[in-house]
PDB file of C-alpha atoms in Angstrom:
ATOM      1  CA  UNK A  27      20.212 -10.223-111.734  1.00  0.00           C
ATOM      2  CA  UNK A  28      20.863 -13.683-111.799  1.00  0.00           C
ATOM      3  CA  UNK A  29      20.412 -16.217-108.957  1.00  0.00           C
ATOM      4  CA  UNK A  30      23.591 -16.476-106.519  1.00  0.00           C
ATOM      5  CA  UNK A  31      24.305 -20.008-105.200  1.00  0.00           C
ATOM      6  CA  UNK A  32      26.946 -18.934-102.616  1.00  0.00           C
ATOM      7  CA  UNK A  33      25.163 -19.707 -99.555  1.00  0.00           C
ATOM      8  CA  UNK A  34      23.750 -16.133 -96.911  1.00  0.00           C
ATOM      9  CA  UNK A  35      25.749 -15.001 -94.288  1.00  0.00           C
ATOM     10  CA  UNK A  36      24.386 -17.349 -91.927  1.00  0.00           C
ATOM     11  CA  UNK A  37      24.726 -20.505 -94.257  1.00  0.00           C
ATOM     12  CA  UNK A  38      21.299 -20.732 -95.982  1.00  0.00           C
ATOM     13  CA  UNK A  39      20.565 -21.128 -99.517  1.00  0.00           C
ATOM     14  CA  UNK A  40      19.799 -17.085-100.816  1.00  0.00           C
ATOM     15  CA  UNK A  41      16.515 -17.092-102.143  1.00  0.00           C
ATOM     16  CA  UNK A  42      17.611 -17.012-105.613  1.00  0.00           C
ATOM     17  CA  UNK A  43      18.562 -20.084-105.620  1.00  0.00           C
ATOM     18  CA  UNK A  44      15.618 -21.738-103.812  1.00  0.00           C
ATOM     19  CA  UNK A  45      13.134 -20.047-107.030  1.00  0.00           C
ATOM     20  CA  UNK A  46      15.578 -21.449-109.731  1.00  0.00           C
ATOM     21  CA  UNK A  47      15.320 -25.374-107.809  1.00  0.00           C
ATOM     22  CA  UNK A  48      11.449 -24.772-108.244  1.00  0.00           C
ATOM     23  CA  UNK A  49      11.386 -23.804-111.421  1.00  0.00           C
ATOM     24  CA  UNK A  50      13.424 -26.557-112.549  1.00  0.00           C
ATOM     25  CA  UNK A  51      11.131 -28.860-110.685  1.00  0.00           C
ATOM     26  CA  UNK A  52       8.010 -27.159-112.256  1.00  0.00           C
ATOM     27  CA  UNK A  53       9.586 -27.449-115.538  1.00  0.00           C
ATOM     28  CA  UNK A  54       9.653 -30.740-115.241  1.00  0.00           C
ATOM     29  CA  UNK A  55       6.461 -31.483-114.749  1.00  0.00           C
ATOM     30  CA  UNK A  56       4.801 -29.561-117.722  1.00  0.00           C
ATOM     31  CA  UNK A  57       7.698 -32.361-119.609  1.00  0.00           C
ATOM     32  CA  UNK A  58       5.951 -35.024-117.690  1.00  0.00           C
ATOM     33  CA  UNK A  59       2.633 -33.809-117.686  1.00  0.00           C
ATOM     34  CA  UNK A  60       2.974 -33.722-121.975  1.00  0.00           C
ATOM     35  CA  UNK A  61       4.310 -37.075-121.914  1.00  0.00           C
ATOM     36  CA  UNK A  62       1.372 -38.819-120.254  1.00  0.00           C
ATOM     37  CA  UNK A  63      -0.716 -36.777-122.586  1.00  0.00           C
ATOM     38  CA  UNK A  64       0.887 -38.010-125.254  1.00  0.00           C
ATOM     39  CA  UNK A  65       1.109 -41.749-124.329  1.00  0.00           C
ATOM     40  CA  UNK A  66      -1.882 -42.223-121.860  1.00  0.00           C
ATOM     41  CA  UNK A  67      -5.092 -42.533-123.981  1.00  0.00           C
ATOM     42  CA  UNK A  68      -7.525 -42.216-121.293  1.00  0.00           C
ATOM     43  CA  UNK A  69      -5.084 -39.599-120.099  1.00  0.00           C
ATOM     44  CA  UNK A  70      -7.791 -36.908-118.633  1.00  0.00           C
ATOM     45  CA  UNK A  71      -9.029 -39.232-116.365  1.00  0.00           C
ATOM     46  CA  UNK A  72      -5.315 -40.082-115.062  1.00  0.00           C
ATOM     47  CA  UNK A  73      -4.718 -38.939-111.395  1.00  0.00           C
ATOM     48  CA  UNK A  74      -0.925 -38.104-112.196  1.00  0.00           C
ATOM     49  CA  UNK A  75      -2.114 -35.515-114.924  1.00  0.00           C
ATOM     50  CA  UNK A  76      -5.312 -34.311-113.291  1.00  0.00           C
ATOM     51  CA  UNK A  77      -2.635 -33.561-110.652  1.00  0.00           C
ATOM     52  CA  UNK A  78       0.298 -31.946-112.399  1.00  0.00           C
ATOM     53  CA  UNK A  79      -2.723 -29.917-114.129  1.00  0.00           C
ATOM     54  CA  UNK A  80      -4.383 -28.601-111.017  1.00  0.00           C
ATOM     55  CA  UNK A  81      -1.162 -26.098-109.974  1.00  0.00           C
ATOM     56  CA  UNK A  82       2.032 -26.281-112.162  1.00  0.00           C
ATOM     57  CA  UNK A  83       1.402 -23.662-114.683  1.00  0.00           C
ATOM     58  CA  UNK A  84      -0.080 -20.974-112.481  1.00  0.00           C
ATOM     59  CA  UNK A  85       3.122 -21.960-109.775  1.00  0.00           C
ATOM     60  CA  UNK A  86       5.210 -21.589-112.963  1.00  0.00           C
ATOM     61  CA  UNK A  87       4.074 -18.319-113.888  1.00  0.00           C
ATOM     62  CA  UNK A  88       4.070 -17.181-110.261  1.00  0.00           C
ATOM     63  CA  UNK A  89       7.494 -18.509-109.181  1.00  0.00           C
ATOM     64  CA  UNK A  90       8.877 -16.839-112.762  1.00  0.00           C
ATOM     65  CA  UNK A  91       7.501 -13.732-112.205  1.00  0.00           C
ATOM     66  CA  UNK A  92       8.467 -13.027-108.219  1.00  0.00           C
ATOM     67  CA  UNK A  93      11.609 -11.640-109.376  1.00  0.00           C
ATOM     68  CA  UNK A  94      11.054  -9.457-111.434  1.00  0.00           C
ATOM     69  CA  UNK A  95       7.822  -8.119-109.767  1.00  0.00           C
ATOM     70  CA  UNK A  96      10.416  -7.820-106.555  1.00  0.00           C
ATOM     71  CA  UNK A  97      13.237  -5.731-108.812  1.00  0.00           C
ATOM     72  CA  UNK A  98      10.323  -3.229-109.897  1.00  0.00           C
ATOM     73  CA  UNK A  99       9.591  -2.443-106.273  1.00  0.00           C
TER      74      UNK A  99
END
């Protein structure tokens, strides 16, 4: 099913929602993270991509896979 953005009974975002806003912020740092790859030449010794490296894919895969791990079970 796809993510609801009417908010819960009691007013808070349904959790739906809250995994597509991270995605979209992971997403956009595997865009970011290939553009200082691409226009950094020294770019493994940046901090910003030795950063963005150290956790987005795995959260990526993670956050991607929650739901349908959860509609399985």
């Amino acid at each position: 099913t796809g993510a609801d953005w009417r908010p819960s009974k009691r007013g808070y975002p349904k959790i739906g929602s809250l995994l597509d806003v991270l995605k979209g912020i992971l997403i956009i740092l595997v865009i970011l993270g290939h553009v200082v790859q691409s226009t950094v030449l020294d770019y493994l010794h940046n901090l910003l991509f030795r950063f963005i490296y150290l956790f987005h894919m795995l959260l990526l895969f993670a956050v991607s896979g929650f739901p349908i791990y959860k509609s399985i079970n």
